[in-house]
Each structure stands twice: as C-alpha cells, then as structure tokens.
Amino acid sequence: MKMTKLKAVIIDDEALIRLSVAKIIEQSIPECEVVAMAGSAKEGIKLIKEHIIITDINMADMDGPDMLTHIHCDSKVIVITGFRRFEYAYRAIAQDVYALILKPIHRDELINVIKSAAESIQNKKMLEVSEKSGETHYELL
C-alpha cells in the first residue's frame, strides 16, 4: 500500500509563527505537507478536513478550543500556546487535542509531535483499509 503525504493546516494569528512552523515541516518531515495556512480561527474552520491541525490557542476572533467545537472531522490537533494557565490546557484537553506545545516552540519537540500525529493517522487509515479488505494489518505492511 502506497502511503500518501499527510496534509497539515497551520492556524495562527502571527504570520511569523505560521511561516516558521511551515518551514520546519518542509525541511524536517517529508511525509507531511503544509497545504494551507490561516490567520484566524474562522479562516481555519473553512480549511479543515482530515489534516494535522496546528493552531494557536489564543487568537483575536476566536480561541483555539472554541474553534475546535466547529470542526467535525478526523484530525489530529496540535495546540501551540504562550499561556501557561491551566484553564487553557484543560479546555484543549476537553476538545481531545493530540498535543499541547508551549511557546517558545522547540524545533525537535514540534517535529516529534507532528511525526507522532502523522503515524497515528497512517495507522488508523491502514486499520480501516484492512478491515474493509479483510486483510490483517501485517499483510498490508
């Protein structure tokens, strides 16, 4: 089974953060492709389907956890925040985010989290294919 590139959507109201995260993905995670970026939660909602979503937790028009209530898809969400308050972390966890990363972003941490999310998505897709075809997961590999 040929693995397709996973698609990532970056949502952050700071252009420099969006561009930096995109560059890290481009240079360090070849199995992942940034397909879209948005500068607000409302823009982000329009872009999201089945992707790895990297979003800021606190944006001017809507915060990350509120934005996630509008998303009804099979995505892995990575939340980036400069806030260390528990209420933000709690709200993110309640929305079933995949990971919460504190700013300043550490390159290796971001790479590891995105790779882990990508692997999780790929494993789920392989399991779905194997269930449909009747093959075992190992036969597909």
N, C-alpha and C. Protein backbone atom coordinates (compact mmCIF):
# COMPACT_ATOMS: atom_id res chain seq x y z
N MET A 1 0.85 -1.18 0.00
CA MET A 1 0.00 0.00 0.00
C MET A 1 0.89 1.24 0.00
N LYS A 2 0.68 2.11 -0.96
CA LYS A 2 1.46 3.34 -1.05
C LYS A 2 0.94 4.36 -0.05
N MET A 3 1.85 4.95 0.72
CA MET A 3 1.46 5.95 1.70
C MET A 3 1.42 7.32 1.03
N THR A 4 0.31 8.01 1.21
CA THR A 4 0.21 9.36 0.68
C THR A 4 0.73 10.34 1.72
N LYS A 5 1.16 11.48 1.24
CA LYS A 5 1.63 12.51 2.17
C LYS A 5 0.46 12.98 3.02
N LEU A 6 0.74 13.19 4.29
CA LEU A 6 -0.27 13.76 5.17
C LEU A 6 -0.28 15.26 4.98
N LYS A 7 -1.45 15.82 5.13
CA LYS A 7 -1.61 17.25 4.92
C LYS A 7 -1.77 17.96 6.26
N ALA A 8 -1.09 19.08 6.39
CA ALA A 8 -1.16 19.87 7.62
C ALA A 8 -1.72 21.25 7.30
N VAL A 9 -2.56 21.75 8.21
CA VAL A 9 -3.10 23.10 8.13
C VAL A 9 -2.58 23.85 9.35
N ILE A 10 -1.99 25.01 9.14
CA ILE A 10 -1.44 25.80 10.25
C ILE A 10 -2.34 27.01 10.46
N ILE A 11 -2.81 27.17 11.70
CA ILE A 11 -3.71 28.27 12.03
C ILE A 11 -3.12 29.04 13.21
N ASP A 12 -2.70 30.25 12.95
CA ASP A 12 -2.12 31.09 13.99
C ASP A 12 -2.26 32.53 13.53
N ASP A 13 -2.56 33.44 14.43
CA ASP A 13 -2.74 34.83 14.02
C ASP A 13 -1.42 35.57 13.83
N GLU A 14 -0.31 34.92 14.11
CA GLU A 14 1.01 35.52 13.90
C GLU A 14 1.64 34.90 12.65
N ALA A 15 1.84 35.75 11.62
CA ALA A 15 2.39 35.27 10.35
C ALA A 15 3.75 34.61 10.52
N LEU A 16 4.59 35.16 11.37
CA LEU A 16 5.93 34.61 11.57
C LEU A 16 5.86 33.19 12.14
N ILE A 17 4.95 32.96 13.06
CA ILE A 17 4.78 31.61 13.61
C ILE A 17 4.31 30.66 12.51
N ARG A 18 3.31 31.09 11.72
CA ARG A 18 2.81 30.23 10.64
C ARG A 18 3.94 29.85 9.68
N LEU A 19 4.72 30.83 9.27
CA LEU A 19 5.80 30.57 8.33
C LEU A 19 6.90 29.71 8.93
N SER A 20 7.23 29.94 10.20
CA SER A 20 8.28 29.15 10.87
C SER A 20 7.88 27.70 11.00
N VAL A 21 6.64 27.45 11.43
CA VAL A 21 6.16 26.06 11.57
C VAL A 21 6.15 25.39 10.20
N ALA A 22 5.69 26.09 9.17
CA ALA A 22 5.66 25.53 7.81
C ALA A 22 7.07 25.16 7.34
N LYS A 23 8.03 26.02 7.62
CA LYS A 23 9.41 25.76 7.20
C LYS A 23 9.98 24.53 7.92
N ILE A 24 9.69 24.41 9.21
CA ILE A 24 10.17 23.24 9.97
C ILE A 24 9.60 21.97 9.37
N ILE A 25 8.32 21.98 9.07
CA ILE A 25 7.68 20.79 8.48
C ILE A 25 8.31 20.48 7.12
N GLU A 26 8.45 21.49 6.28
CA GLU A 26 9.01 21.30 4.94
C GLU A 26 10.41 20.72 4.99
N GLN A 27 11.24 21.20 5.91
CA GLN A 27 12.63 20.78 5.97
C GLN A 27 12.84 19.46 6.71
N SER A 28 11.95 19.12 7.64
CA SER A 28 12.25 18.01 8.54
C SER A 28 11.27 16.85 8.51
N ILE A 29 10.12 17.03 7.87
CA ILE A 29 9.11 15.97 7.90
C ILE A 29 8.61 15.72 6.47
N PRO A 30 9.35 14.95 5.69
CA PRO A 30 9.00 14.77 4.28
C PRO A 30 7.66 14.07 4.06
N GLU A 31 7.18 13.32 5.03
CA GLU A 31 5.90 12.63 4.87
C GLU A 31 4.70 13.54 5.15
N CYS A 32 4.97 14.80 5.44
CA CYS A 32 3.93 15.75 5.77
C CYS A 32 4.07 16.99 4.89
N GLU A 33 2.93 17.50 4.41
CA GLU A 33 2.93 18.66 3.53
C GLU A 33 1.98 19.72 4.08
N VAL A 34 2.44 20.94 4.17
CA VAL A 34 1.57 22.05 4.58
C VAL A 34 0.74 22.43 3.37
N VAL A 35 -0.57 22.26 3.49
CA VAL A 35 -1.46 22.54 2.36
C VAL A 35 -2.18 23.87 2.50
N ALA A 36 -2.21 24.41 3.71
CA ALA A 36 -2.92 25.67 3.90
C ALA A 36 -2.49 26.32 5.20
N MET A 37 -2.63 27.63 5.22
CA MET A 37 -2.38 28.40 6.44
C MET A 37 -3.51 29.41 6.58
N ALA A 38 -3.86 29.70 7.82
CA ALA A 38 -4.90 30.69 8.08
C ALA A 38 -4.46 31.59 9.22
N GLY A 39 -4.86 32.85 9.14
CA GLY A 39 -4.50 33.83 10.16
C GLY A 39 -5.57 34.04 11.21
N SER A 40 -6.65 33.28 11.12
CA SER A 40 -7.70 33.39 12.13
C SER A 40 -8.42 32.06 12.26
N ALA A 41 -9.13 31.90 13.36
CA ALA A 41 -9.89 30.67 13.59
C ALA A 41 -10.99 30.50 12.54
N LYS A 42 -11.66 31.58 12.19
CA LYS A 42 -12.75 31.48 11.21
C LYS A 42 -12.22 31.03 9.85
N GLU A 43 -11.07 31.55 9.44
CA GLU A 43 -10.44 31.09 8.20
C GLU A 43 -10.08 29.61 8.32
N GLY A 44 -9.55 29.24 9.48
CA GLY A 44 -9.11 27.87 9.71
C GLY A 44 -10.23 26.86 9.61
N ILE A 45 -11.39 27.21 10.13
CA ILE A 45 -12.54 26.30 10.10
C ILE A 45 -12.89 25.94 8.66
N LYS A 46 -12.77 26.90 7.75
CA LYS A 46 -13.09 26.65 6.35
C LYS A 46 -12.10 25.70 5.69
N LEU A 47 -10.88 25.64 6.20
CA LEU A 47 -9.82 24.86 5.56
C LEU A 47 -9.75 23.40 6.02
N ILE A 48 -10.31 23.12 7.17
CA ILE A 48 -10.02 21.85 7.84
C ILE A 48 -10.90 20.71 7.33
N LYS A 49 -10.22 19.63 7.00
CA LYS A 49 -10.91 18.39 6.68
C LYS A 49 -10.21 17.30 7.49
N GLU A 50 -9.45 16.44 6.83
CA GLU A 50 -8.69 15.41 7.55
C GLU A 50 -7.22 15.75 7.46
N HIS A 51 -6.75 16.54 8.41
CA HIS A 51 -5.38 17.03 8.39
C HIS A 51 -4.79 17.00 9.79
N ILE A 52 -3.51 17.27 9.82
CA ILE A 52 -2.87 17.61 11.09
C ILE A 52 -3.08 19.11 11.22
N ILE A 53 -3.68 19.52 12.30
CA ILE A 53 -4.01 20.93 12.51
C ILE A 53 -3.08 21.48 13.59
N ILE A 54 -2.40 22.57 13.26
CA ILE A 54 -1.51 23.22 14.21
C ILE A 54 -2.09 24.60 14.44
N THR A 55 -2.54 24.87 15.64
CA THR A 55 -3.24 26.12 15.90
C THR A 55 -2.78 26.79 17.18
N ASP A 56 -2.85 28.09 17.17
CA ASP A 56 -2.62 28.87 18.37
C ASP A 56 -3.84 28.71 19.27
N ILE A 57 -3.68 28.81 20.56
CA ILE A 57 -4.81 28.65 21.47
C ILE A 57 -5.56 29.96 21.67
N ASN A 58 -4.87 31.09 21.48
CA ASN A 58 -5.49 32.37 21.77
C ASN A 58 -5.34 33.29 20.55
N MET A 59 -6.46 33.52 19.85
CA MET A 59 -6.45 34.39 18.68
C MET A 59 -7.54 35.44 18.87
N ALA A 60 -7.44 36.51 18.13
CA ALA A 60 -8.31 37.66 18.34
C ALA A 60 -9.79 37.36 18.10
N ASP A 61 -10.11 36.63 17.03
CA ASP A 61 -11.52 36.46 16.69
C ASP A 61 -12.19 35.29 17.40
N MET A 62 -11.41 34.29 17.82
CA MET A 62 -11.95 33.11 18.48
C MET A 62 -10.76 32.32 18.99
N ASP A 63 -10.88 31.72 20.16
CA ASP A 63 -9.72 30.95 20.62
C ASP A 63 -9.75 29.53 20.06
N GLY A 64 -8.60 28.86 20.16
CA GLY A 64 -8.45 27.52 19.60
C GLY A 64 -9.50 26.53 20.05
N PRO A 65 -9.74 26.37 21.38
CA PRO A 65 -10.76 25.42 21.81
C PRO A 65 -12.16 25.74 21.27
N ASP A 66 -12.52 27.02 21.19
CA ASP A 66 -13.82 27.37 20.60
C ASP A 66 -13.87 26.99 19.12
N MET A 67 -12.76 27.24 18.42
CA MET A 67 -12.69 26.88 17.01
C MET A 67 -12.90 25.37 16.84
N LEU A 68 -12.31 24.59 17.72
CA LEU A 68 -12.40 23.14 17.61
C LEU A 68 -13.83 22.62 17.74
N THR A 69 -14.70 23.38 18.40
CA THR A 69 -16.10 22.96 18.51
C THR A 69 -16.79 23.02 17.15
N HIS A 70 -16.23 23.74 16.19
CA HIS A 70 -16.81 23.86 14.86
C HIS A 70 -16.25 22.83 13.89
N ILE A 71 -15.29 22.04 14.33
CA ILE A 71 -14.64 21.08 13.46
C ILE A 71 -15.23 19.70 13.73
N HIS A 72 -15.74 19.11 12.68
CA HIS A 72 -16.30 17.76 12.82
C HIS A 72 -15.63 16.87 11.78
N CYS A 73 -14.39 16.51 12.06
CA CYS A 73 -13.64 15.68 11.14
C CYS A 73 -12.62 14.86 11.93
N ASP A 74 -11.93 14.01 11.20
CA ASP A 74 -10.96 13.12 11.83
C ASP A 74 -9.58 13.75 11.71
N SER A 75 -9.26 14.69 12.56
CA SER A 75 -7.99 15.41 12.51
C SER A 75 -7.21 15.18 13.79
N LYS A 76 -5.92 15.40 13.69
CA LYS A 76 -5.07 15.44 14.87
C LYS A 76 -4.74 16.91 15.10
N VAL A 77 -5.08 17.41 16.27
CA VAL A 77 -4.91 18.83 16.56
C VAL A 77 -3.75 19.02 17.53
N ILE A 78 -2.82 19.89 17.13
CA ILE A 78 -1.70 20.28 17.97
C ILE A 78 -1.90 21.74 18.31
N VAL A 79 -2.00 22.04 19.59
CA VAL A 79 -2.25 23.40 20.04
C VAL A 79 -0.95 24.02 20.54
N ILE A 80 -0.68 25.23 20.08
CA ILE A 80 0.50 25.98 20.49
C ILE A 80 0.03 27.14 21.36
N THR A 81 0.69 27.34 22.50
CA THR A 81 0.26 28.43 23.37
C THR A 81 1.43 29.05 24.12
N GLY A 82 1.31 30.32 24.35
CA GLY A 82 2.26 31.03 25.20
C GLY A 82 1.72 31.15 26.61
N PHE A 83 0.47 30.74 26.80
CA PHE A 83 -0.18 30.82 28.11
C PHE A 83 0.10 29.56 28.90
N ARG A 84 0.42 29.71 30.14
CA ARG A 84 0.70 28.56 30.99
C ARG A 84 -0.42 28.34 32.00
N ARG A 85 -1.55 28.97 31.76
CA ARG A 85 -2.68 28.83 32.67
C ARG A 85 -3.38 27.49 32.44
N PHE A 86 -3.76 26.86 33.53
CA PHE A 86 -4.36 25.53 33.46
C PHE A 86 -5.67 25.54 32.68
N GLU A 87 -6.45 26.62 32.78
CA GLU A 87 -7.76 26.63 32.12
C GLU A 87 -7.62 26.44 30.61
N TYR A 88 -6.58 27.01 30.00
CA TYR A 88 -6.38 26.81 28.57
C TYR A 88 -6.04 25.34 28.27
N ALA A 89 -5.16 24.78 29.05
CA ALA A 89 -4.79 23.37 28.85
C ALA A 89 -6.01 22.47 29.05
N TYR A 90 -6.79 22.74 30.06
CA TYR A 90 -7.99 21.95 30.34
C TYR A 90 -8.97 22.01 29.17
N ARG A 91 -9.20 23.21 28.65
CA ARG A 91 -10.13 23.36 27.52
C ARG A 91 -9.62 22.63 26.29
N ALA A 92 -8.31 22.68 26.07
CA ALA A 92 -7.72 21.98 24.93
C ALA A 92 -7.88 20.47 25.08
N ILE A 93 -7.61 19.96 26.26
CA ILE A 93 -7.74 18.53 26.53
C ILE A 93 -9.19 18.09 26.37
N ALA A 94 -10.12 18.92 26.82
CA ALA A 94 -11.54 18.61 26.71
C ALA A 94 -11.96 18.50 25.24
N GLN A 95 -11.25 19.18 24.35
CA GLN A 95 -11.54 19.11 22.91
C GLN A 95 -10.78 17.97 22.24
N ASP A 96 -10.13 17.14 23.04
CA ASP A 96 -9.42 15.97 22.53
C ASP A 96 -8.27 16.33 21.59
N VAL A 97 -7.49 17.34 21.98
CA VAL A 97 -6.33 17.69 21.16
C VAL A 97 -5.28 16.60 21.28
N TYR A 98 -4.47 16.48 20.25
CA TYR A 98 -3.43 15.45 20.23
C TYR A 98 -2.26 15.85 21.12
N ALA A 99 -1.89 17.14 21.08
CA ALA A 99 -0.76 17.61 21.88
C ALA A 99 -0.90 19.10 22.15
N LEU A 100 -0.28 19.53 23.23
CA LEU A 100 -0.24 20.94 23.62
C LEU A 100 1.23 21.31 23.75
N ILE A 101 1.67 22.30 22.96
CA ILE A 101 3.08 22.72 22.94
C ILE A 101 3.15 24.16 23.44
N LEU A 102 4.07 24.40 24.37
CA LEU A 102 4.24 25.75 24.90
C LEU A 102 5.23 26.54 24.05
N LYS A 103 4.94 27.84 23.89
CA LYS A 103 5.88 28.76 23.24
C LYS A 103 6.92 29.15 24.26
N PRO A 104 8.15 29.38 23.90
CA PRO A 104 8.66 29.31 22.55
C PRO A 104 8.73 27.86 22.07
N ILE A 105 8.45 27.69 20.79
CA ILE A 105 8.40 26.35 20.20
C ILE A 105 9.82 25.82 20.04
N HIS A 106 10.02 24.60 20.50
CA HIS A 106 11.31 23.93 20.31
C HIS A 106 11.19 23.03 19.08
N ARG A 107 12.06 23.25 18.14
CA ARG A 107 12.02 22.58 16.84
C ARG A 107 11.87 21.06 16.97
N ASP A 108 12.71 20.42 17.76
CA ASP A 108 12.67 18.96 17.89
C ASP A 108 11.36 18.48 18.49
N GLU A 109 10.85 19.21 19.46
CA GLU A 109 9.57 18.83 20.06
C GLU A 109 8.46 18.90 19.02
N LEU A 110 8.43 19.97 18.23
CA LEU A 110 7.41 20.12 17.19
C LEU A 110 7.51 19.00 16.17
N ILE A 111 8.72 18.70 15.73
CA ILE A 111 8.93 17.63 14.75
C ILE A 111 8.44 16.30 15.31
N ASN A 112 8.81 15.97 16.54
CA ASN A 112 8.41 14.70 17.14
C ASN A 112 6.89 14.59 17.29
N VAL A 113 6.25 15.67 17.70
CA VAL A 113 4.79 15.65 17.88
C VAL A 113 4.09 15.48 16.53
N ILE A 114 4.54 16.20 15.51
CA ILE A 114 3.92 16.09 14.19
C ILE A 114 4.13 14.69 13.61
N LYS A 115 5.34 14.16 13.75
CA LYS A 115 5.61 12.80 13.25
C LYS A 115 4.73 11.77 13.98
N SER A 116 4.56 11.94 15.26
CA SER A 116 3.72 11.04 16.03
C SER A 116 2.26 11.13 15.58
N ALA A 117 1.77 12.34 15.35
CA ALA A 117 0.40 12.52 14.87
C ALA A 117 0.24 11.90 13.48
N ALA A 118 1.23 12.10 12.62
CA ALA A 118 1.19 11.52 11.27
C ALA A 118 1.14 10.00 11.33
N GLU A 119 1.96 9.43 12.20
CA GLU A 119 1.97 7.98 12.36
C GLU A 119 0.63 7.47 12.86
N SER A 120 0.04 8.18 13.77
CA SER A 120 -1.27 7.80 14.31
C SER A 120 -2.34 7.81 13.21
N ILE A 121 -2.31 8.83 12.36
CA ILE A 121 -3.27 8.92 11.26
C ILE A 121 -3.04 7.78 10.27
N GLN A 122 -1.78 7.53 9.92
CA GLN A 122 -1.46 6.46 8.97
C GLN A 122 -1.89 5.10 9.52
N ASN A 123 -1.63 4.86 10.79
CA ASN A 123 -2.04 3.58 11.40
C ASN A 123 -3.55 3.41 11.35
N LYS A 124 -4.27 4.48 11.62
CA LYS A 124 -5.74 4.40 11.58
C LYS A 124 -6.22 4.12 10.17
N LYS A 125 -5.62 4.77 9.18
CA LYS A 125 -6.00 4.53 7.78
C LYS A 125 -5.72 3.09 7.38
N MET A 126 -4.56 2.58 7.79
CA MET A 126 -4.21 1.20 7.46
C MET A 126 -5.18 0.22 8.10
N LEU A 127 -5.57 0.50 9.33
CA LEU A 127 -6.53 -0.36 10.01
C LEU A 127 -7.87 -0.35 9.30
N GLU A 128 -8.31 0.82 8.87
CA GLU A 128 -9.58 0.94 8.14
C GLU A 128 -9.52 0.17 6.83
N VAL A 129 -8.40 0.27 6.12
CA VAL A 129 -8.24 -0.46 4.86
C VAL A 129 -8.26 -1.95 5.11
N SER A 130 -7.56 -2.38 6.17
CA SER A 130 -7.51 -3.82 6.45
C SER A 130 -8.87 -4.36 6.85
N GLU A 131 -9.65 -3.57 7.57
CA GLU A 131 -11.00 -4.00 7.95
C GLU A 131 -11.90 -4.13 6.74
N LYS A 132 -11.75 -3.21 5.78
CA LYS A 132 -12.57 -3.25 4.57
C LYS A 132 -12.17 -4.41 3.67
N SER A 133 -10.87 -4.68 3.58
CA SER A 133 -10.40 -5.71 2.66
C SER A 133 -10.34 -7.10 3.29
N GLY A 134 -10.43 -7.16 4.60
CA GLY A 134 -10.34 -8.45 5.28
C GLY A 134 -8.91 -8.88 5.53
N GLU A 135 -7.93 -8.07 5.10
CA GLU A 135 -6.53 -8.39 5.33
C GLU A 135 -6.14 -7.95 6.74
N THR A 136 -5.10 -8.58 7.24
CA THR A 136 -4.61 -8.14 8.54
C THR A 136 -3.70 -6.94 8.35
N HIS A 137 -3.46 -6.22 9.41
CA HIS A 137 -2.58 -5.05 9.37
C HIS A 137 -1.19 -5.45 8.88
N TYR A 138 -0.70 -6.60 9.30
CA TYR A 138 0.63 -7.06 8.93
C TYR A 138 0.70 -7.43 7.45
N GLU A 139 -0.39 -7.96 6.88
CA GLU A 139 -0.41 -8.29 5.46
C GLU A 139 -0.29 -7.02 4.62
N LEU A 140 -0.89 -5.93 5.07
CA LEU A 140 -0.81 -4.67 4.35
C LEU A 140 0.60 -4.10 4.37
N LEU A 141 1.30 -4.29 5.50
CA LEU A 141 2.67 -3.80 5.58
C LEU A 141 3.56 -4.57 4.64
